[in-house]
Amino acid sequence: MSTSPQASPDLASLRVQIDNIDQQLLTLLNQRALVAERVGEVKKREGTPFFRPDRVAQVIEKIQTANPGPLKGPHVAAIWREIMSACLALESPQRVAVLGPAGTFCEQAAVEFFGGAADLMYCANFDEVFHATAAGSAQYGVVGVENSVEGVVTRSLDLFLHTPCHVVGEVSLLVRHNLLRLSDSLEGIEVVLAHPQALAQCQAWLSKHLPHAERRPVSSNAEGARLAAGNPAWAGIASERAGTQFGLHLVSHAIQDDAYNRTRFAVICLPHTLQTPPPSGKDCTSLVVSVPNRPGAVHDLLVPLKTHGVSMTRFESRPARTGQWEYYFYIDLDGHPSQPHVGKALEELRSLCAFYKVLGTYPVAP
């Protein structure tokens, strides 16, 4: 009869120490949770926001600064984000609308921003995310806005134009696309399913390894993985998280054409849910404008920025769909409106525009 190996006396003693420390940690975490519940009661009486991303950032920065090691700073930050998320769920669960089903990069971005205790509401497309957030079905929404390879997510830009929501945060996610299917082989794949952006980001790999497979766009990468789980001749392009969710083999890892493939996600909400975050020292102001259709009008937009020394980090145009060859311009500026030079530039810029809307001011994602 075989017996399991016995731990050495030294190892057994260390495990006892770890068990004791775990009990102390659990006691302290529950003490923190009780205080958080009291904080929630005060916030409810005063009518102040339950979720304050600037406060979360301050707490994490303070903890990282005080951290003597050997735990690494990013790991400490991840632990504290989850602690604060769990405590916030006791104060007031935060419902966050994301692109579904479970396993999307949008879901991953939401978890990175809000922590794992957030109550996620899965939507079929970004239209539904905006609608759920604007209607109050969810307090917050997370939408993709830009990819480092394929550029802006045009549908999100169009939806920003008329929504009452504003941007209060962003997440920059390193995106690795994986080929997933029921069997662990490239043989016999007839259809590859993914979001159109993912298909575009993997086109060189697909052309080389699966030149005859149909590339079929779907609403999200996770939806492609879900569909691939029901047909052995289909494969999806999605995250490892989606592969686990739907019981698929990871046939090929990181098939995106650009190894450094990042996607920006915007965190949106109604202004009464959370007002514009205070300056963090590294902020972005996003706006959409249009100008009269006359010679030099677009050039004139840039003059106030140059005059007051404000850097423009993004400039995109989208047709206004009036049939008059008119355009909306989406602009990201470096800075916060509370800074005098930014405030003056925005004031002058507004006077030049036929349409002017600030989409949000928020801390830049690391």
Coordinates of C-alpha atoms in Angstrom, one line a residue:
M1 CA 0.0 0.0 0.0
S2 CA 1.4 3.4 -1.0
T3 CA 1.6 6.2 1.4
S4 CA 1.6 10.0 0.7
P5 CA 5.0 11.7 1.3
Q6 CA 5.3 13.2 4.7
A7 CA 6.3 16.9 5.1
S8 CA 9.6 17.5 6.8
P9 CA 9.5 19.0 10.3
D10 CA 10.7 22.4 9.0
L11 CA 8.1 22.4 6.2
A12 CA 5.3 21.4 8.6
S13 CA 6.3 24.2 10.9
L14 CA 6.3 26.8 8.1
R15 CA 2.9 25.6 6.9
V16 CA 1.5 26.1 10.5
Q17 CA 2.9 29.7 10.4
I18 CA 1.2 30.3 7.0
D19 CA -2.1 28.9 8.4
N20 CA -1.9 31.2 11.4
I21 CA -1.0 34.3 9.2
D22 CA -4.0 33.4 6.9
Q23 CA -6.3 33.4 9.9
Q24 CA -5.0 36.8 10.9
L25 CA -5.4 38.1 7.4
L26 CA -9.0 36.9 7.3
T27 CA -9.8 38.6 10.6
L28 CA -8.3 41.9 9.4
L29 CA -10.0 41.7 6.0
N30 CA -13.4 41.2 7.7
Q31 CA -12.6 44.1 10.0
R32 CA -12.0 46.2 7.0
A33 CA -15.2 45.0 5.4
L34 CA -17.2 46.0 8.5
V35 CA -15.7 49.5 8.3
A36 CA -16.5 49.6 4.6
E37 CA -20.1 48.8 5.3
R38 CA -20.2 51.8 7.7
V39 CA -18.6 54.0 5.0
G40 CA -21.4 52.9 2.7
E41 CA -24.0 54.0 5.2
V42 CA -22.4 57.4 5.5
K43 CA -22.2 57.7 1.7
K44 CA -25.9 56.8 1.3
R45 CA -26.9 59.4 3.9
E46 CA -24.8 62.1 2.2
G47 CA -25.7 61.1 -1.4
T48 CA -22.0 60.8 -2.4
P49 CA -20.8 58.3 -5.0
F50 CA -20.1 54.8 -3.8
F51 CA -17.4 54.1 -6.4
R52 CA -14.5 56.6 -6.6
P53 CA -11.8 55.5 -9.0
D54 CA -9.6 58.4 -7.9
R55 CA -9.8 57.1 -4.3
V56 CA -9.0 53.6 -5.4
A57 CA -5.9 54.9 -7.3
Q58 CA -4.8 56.9 -4.2
V59 CA -5.1 53.9 -1.9
I60 CA -3.3 51.6 -4.2
E61 CA -0.5 54.2 -4.8
K62 CA -0.1 54.7 -1.1
I63 CA 0.1 50.9 -0.5
Q64 CA 2.6 50.4 -3.3
T65 CA 4.8 53.2 -1.9
A66 CA 4.7 51.7 1.6
N67 CA 5.4 48.2 0.3
P68 CA 8.8 46.9 1.7
G69 CA 8.7 43.7 -0.4
P70 CA 9.3 40.9 -1.3
L71 CA 5.9 41.2 -2.9
K72 CA 6.1 43.1 -6.2
G73 CA 4.3 46.4 -6.6
P74 CA 1.9 45.3 -9.4
H75 CA 1.0 42.2 -7.5
V76 CA 0.2 44.3 -4.4
A77 CA -1.9 46.6 -6.5
A78 CA -3.9 43.6 -7.9
I79 CA -4.5 42.3 -4.4
W80 CA -5.7 45.6 -3.1
R81 CA -7.9 46.3 -6.0
E82 CA -9.7 43.0 -5.3
I83 CA -9.9 43.8 -1.6
M84 CA -11.5 47.2 -2.4
S85 CA -13.8 45.6 -5.0
A86 CA -15.1 43.1 -2.5
C87 CA -15.6 45.8 0.2
L88 CA -17.4 48.0 -2.3
A89 CA -19.7 45.1 -3.1
L90 CA -20.8 45.2 0.5
E91 CA -21.4 49.0 0.4
S92 CA -23.3 49.0 -2.9
P93 CA -22.8 46.4 -5.7
Q94 CA -21.7 48.2 -8.9
R95 CA -23.5 46.9 -12.0
V96 CA -21.3 47.3 -15.1
A97 CA -22.5 46.7 -18.7
V98 CA -19.9 45.0 -20.9
L99 CA -19.8 43.3 -24.3
G100 CA -20.8 39.6 -23.9
P101 CA -20.9 36.7 -23.5
A102 CA -18.5 35.9 -20.7
G103 CA -14.9 35.8 -21.8
T104 CA -14.6 39.0 -23.9
F105 CA -11.7 41.4 -23.6
C106 CA -14.3 44.0 -22.7
E107 CA -15.1 41.9 -19.6
Q108 CA -11.4 41.6 -18.8
A109 CA -11.1 45.4 -19.0
A110 CA -14.0 45.8 -16.7
V111 CA -12.5 43.4 -14.1
E112 CA -9.2 45.3 -14.3
F113 CA -10.9 48.6 -13.6
F114 CA -13.7 47.6 -11.1
G115 CA -12.3 44.3 -9.6
G116 CA -13.7 40.9 -9.7
A117 CA -16.7 41.7 -7.3
A118 CA -18.4 43.9 -9.9
D119 CA -21.8 42.8 -11.1
L120 CA -21.3 42.4 -14.8
M121 CA -24.2 42.8 -17.2
Y122 CA -23.5 41.1 -20.6
C123 CA -24.7 42.9 -23.7
A124 CA -24.9 41.7 -27.3
N125 CA -23.2 44.8 -28.7
F126 CA -21.8 48.2 -27.8
D127 CA -25.2 49.8 -28.7
E128 CA -26.7 47.9 -25.8
V129 CA -23.8 48.8 -23.5
F130 CA -24.5 52.5 -24.1
H131 CA -28.3 52.1 -23.8
A132 CA -28.0 50.1 -20.5
T133 CA -25.7 52.8 -19.0
A134 CA -27.8 55.7 -20.2
A135 CA -31.0 54.2 -19.1
G136 CA -29.7 53.4 -15.6
S137 CA -29.9 49.6 -16.0
A138 CA -26.2 49.6 -15.2
Q139 CA -24.3 52.3 -13.3
Y140 CA -21.3 52.0 -15.6
G141 CA -20.4 50.7 -19.1
V142 CA -17.2 49.6 -20.7
V143 CA -16.7 50.0 -24.5
G144 CA -13.8 49.5 -26.9
V145 CA -12.7 52.8 -28.5
E146 CA -9.3 52.2 -30.2
N147 CA -6.9 49.4 -31.2
S148 CA -3.2 50.0 -31.8
V149 CA -3.3 48.1 -35.1
E150 CA -6.7 48.7 -36.6
G151 CA -7.4 52.2 -35.2
V152 CA -10.7 53.4 -33.7
V153 CA -13.8 51.4 -33.1
T154 CA -16.1 53.5 -35.3
R155 CA -19.4 52.3 -33.8
S156 CA -18.3 53.5 -30.4
L157 CA -17.4 56.9 -31.8
D158 CA -20.8 57.2 -33.4
L159 CA -22.6 56.2 -30.2
F160 CA -20.6 58.8 -28.2
L161 CA -22.1 61.6 -30.3
H162 CA -25.6 61.4 -28.8
T163 CA -25.3 59.7 -25.5
P164 CA -25.8 61.5 -22.1
C165 CA -23.0 59.4 -20.7
H166 CA -19.4 60.7 -20.3
V167 CA -16.0 59.0 -19.9
V168 CA -14.6 58.7 -16.4
G169 CA -11.8 56.3 -17.0
E170 CA -9.9 54.1 -19.4
V171 CA -8.2 50.7 -19.5
S172 CA -5.4 49.8 -21.9
L173 CA -5.3 46.1 -22.4
L174 CA -2.6 44.0 -24.1
V175 CA -4.7 41.8 -26.4
R176 CA -3.5 38.3 -27.3
H177 CA -5.7 36.5 -29.8
N178 CA -5.8 32.8 -29.7
L179 CA -7.3 30.2 -32.1
L180 CA -9.7 28.0 -30.1
R181 CA -11.7 24.9 -31.1
L182 CA -13.1 21.6 -29.9
S183 CA -10.1 19.6 -31.1
D184 CA -6.4 20.4 -30.7
S185 CA -5.5 20.6 -34.4
L186 CA -5.6 23.0 -37.3
E187 CA -6.9 20.2 -39.6
G188 CA -10.5 20.5 -40.9
I189 CA -11.2 24.1 -39.9
E190 CA -13.8 25.4 -42.3
V191 CA -14.9 28.6 -40.6
V192 CA -13.1 31.1 -38.3
L193 CA -15.4 33.3 -36.2
A194 CA -14.4 36.5 -34.4
H195 CA -15.2 40.2 -34.0
P196 CA -14.3 42.1 -37.3
Q197 CA -11.5 43.9 -35.6
A198 CA -9.9 40.6 -34.4
L199 CA -10.2 39.1 -37.9
A200 CA -8.4 42.1 -39.3
Q201 CA -5.7 42.0 -36.6
C202 CA -5.0 38.3 -37.5
Q203 CA -5.3 38.4 -41.2
A204 CA -1.7 37.6 -42.1
W205 CA -1.7 34.6 -39.8
L206 CA -5.0 33.4 -41.2
S207 CA -3.9 33.8 -44.8
K208 CA -0.8 31.7 -44.1
H209 CA -2.2 28.9 -41.9
L210 CA -5.9 28.8 -42.9
P211 CA -6.1 30.3 -46.4
H212 CA -9.2 28.4 -47.4
A213 CA -11.2 28.9 -44.2
E214 CA -14.2 31.3 -44.2
R215 CA -13.7 34.3 -42.0
R216 CA -17.0 35.0 -40.4
P217 CA -17.5 38.2 -38.4
V218 CA -19.6 38.0 -35.2
S219 CA -20.6 40.4 -32.4
S220 CA -17.7 39.6 -30.1
N221 CA -14.7 37.2 -29.9
A222 CA -16.4 35.4 -27.0
E223 CA -19.5 34.9 -29.1
G224 CA -17.2 33.3 -31.8
A225 CA -15.8 31.0 -29.1
R226 CA -19.3 30.1 -28.0
L227 CA -20.4 29.2 -31.5
A228 CA -17.2 27.2 -32.1
A229 CA -18.0 25.1 -29.1
G230 CA -21.0 23.8 -31.0
N231 CA -19.4 22.8 -34.3
P232 CA -16.1 20.7 -34.7
A233 CA -15.4 22.3 -38.1
W234 CA -15.4 25.9 -36.6
A235 CA -12.8 27.8 -34.7
G236 CA -12.9 31.0 -32.8
I237 CA -10.4 33.8 -32.2
A238 CA -10.6 34.8 -28.6
S239 CA -8.9 35.1 -25.2
E240 CA -7.7 32.2 -23.1
R241 CA -10.5 33.2 -20.7
A242 CA -13.1 32.5 -23.4
G243 CA -11.5 29.2 -24.2
T244 CA -11.8 28.1 -20.5
Q245 CA -15.3 29.4 -20.4
F246 CA -16.5 27.3 -23.4
G247 CA -14.2 24.2 -22.9
L248 CA -12.1 24.8 -26.0
H249 CA -8.5 23.8 -26.9
L250 CA -6.0 26.5 -27.4
V251 CA -4.8 25.4 -30.8
S252 CA -2.5 28.4 -31.6
H253 CA -1.4 31.1 -29.1
A254 CA -1.1 34.8 -29.8
I255 CA -1.9 34.7 -33.6
Q256 CA -2.3 38.5 -33.9
D257 CA -0.1 40.0 -36.6
D258 CA 1.4 42.7 -34.2
A259 CA 2.9 41.3 -31.0
Y260 CA 2.3 44.6 -29.2
N261 CA -1.4 44.7 -29.8
R262 CA -3.3 46.9 -27.4
T263 CA -6.9 48.0 -27.1
R264 CA -8.2 51.1 -25.2
F265 CA -11.5 50.7 -23.4
A266 CA -13.5 53.7 -22.1
V267 CA -15.4 53.5 -18.8
I268 CA -18.7 55.5 -19.2
C269 CA -21.5 56.6 -16.8
L270 CA -24.1 59.3 -16.4
P271 CA -22.8 62.5 -14.8
H272 CA -25.0 62.1 -11.7
T273 CA -23.5 58.6 -11.1
L274 CA -20.0 60.1 -11.1
Q275 CA -18.9 63.6 -12.0
T276 CA -15.6 64.4 -13.9
P277 CA -12.7 62.9 -11.9
P278 CA -10.4 65.5 -10.2
P279 CA -7.0 66.1 -11.9
S280 CA -4.6 63.2 -11.4
G281 CA -1.5 64.8 -13.0
K282 CA -1.8 62.7 -16.1
D283 CA -5.2 63.2 -17.7
C284 CA -6.9 63.1 -21.1
T285 CA -9.8 65.3 -22.3
S286 CA -11.9 63.8 -25.1
L287 CA -14.3 65.9 -27.2
V288 CA -16.2 65.8 -30.4
V289 CA -16.6 69.0 -32.6
S290 CA -17.8 70.1 -36.0
V291 CA -16.9 73.3 -37.8
P292 CA -18.7 75.3 -40.5
N293 CA -17.9 74.0 -44.0
R294 CA -15.6 76.7 -45.2
P295 CA -11.9 76.9 -46.2
G296 CA -9.5 76.8 -43.4
A297 CA -12.0 75.9 -40.7
V298 CA -10.2 72.7 -39.6
H299 CA -6.9 74.5 -39.5
D300 CA -8.5 77.1 -37.2
L301 CA -9.4 74.4 -34.7
L302 CA -5.7 73.8 -34.1
V303 CA -4.7 77.4 -33.4
P304 CA -6.0 77.6 -29.8
L305 CA -4.2 74.4 -29.0
K306 CA -0.9 75.8 -30.3
T307 CA -1.4 79.2 -28.7
H308 CA -1.9 77.7 -25.3
G309 CA 0.6 74.8 -25.6
V310 CA -2.0 72.0 -25.4
S311 CA -0.9 68.7 -27.0
M312 CA -3.4 66.8 -29.2
T313 CA -2.9 63.0 -28.9
R314 CA -5.7 61.9 -31.2
F315 CA -7.6 63.4 -34.1
E316 CA -10.3 61.3 -36.0
S317 CA -13.0 62.3 -38.4
R318 CA -16.4 60.7 -38.9
P319 CA -19.0 61.7 -41.5
A320 CA -21.9 63.6 -40.1
R321 CA -24.3 61.7 -42.4
T322 CA -26.1 64.9 -43.5
G323 CA -25.4 64.4 -47.2
Q324 CA -23.5 67.7 -47.2
W325 CA -19.9 66.3 -46.9
E326 CA -19.8 67.5 -43.3
Y327 CA -17.7 65.8 -40.6
Y328 CA -17.4 65.4 -36.8
F329 CA -13.9 65.5 -35.4
Y330 CA -13.0 63.4 -32.3
I331 CA -10.1 64.9 -30.4
D332 CA -8.1 63.8 -27.4
L333 CA -6.1 66.5 -25.6
D334 CA -3.4 66.1 -23.0
G335 CA -4.5 67.7 -19.7
H336 CA -7.5 68.5 -17.4
P337 CA -9.9 71.5 -18.0
S338 CA -9.0 72.8 -14.5
Q339 CA -5.5 73.6 -15.7
P340 CA -5.5 77.2 -16.9
H341 CA -3.9 76.6 -20.3
V342 CA -6.2 73.7 -21.1
G343 CA -9.3 75.6 -19.9
K344 CA -8.4 78.7 -22.1
A345 CA -7.7 76.5 -25.1
L346 CA -11.1 74.7 -24.7
E347 CA -12.9 78.1 -24.3
E348 CA -11.4 79.4 -27.5
L349 CA -12.0 76.2 -29.4
R350 CA -15.6 76.1 -28.4
S351 CA -16.2 79.6 -29.9
L352 CA -15.0 78.3 -33.3
C353 CA -17.3 75.2 -33.4
A354 CA -20.7 74.7 -34.9
F355 CA -21.0 71.7 -32.6
Y356 CA -19.0 71.1 -29.4
K357 CA -19.3 68.3 -26.8
V358 CA -16.8 67.2 -24.1
L359 CA -17.0 63.4 -24.0
G360 CA -15.1 63.2 -20.7
T361 CA -11.9 64.0 -18.8
Y362 CA -10.2 61.0 -17.1
P363 CA -6.8 59.7 -15.9
V364 CA -4.7 58.2 -18.7
A365 CA -4.4 54.4 -18.3
P366 CA -0.8 53.2 -17.5

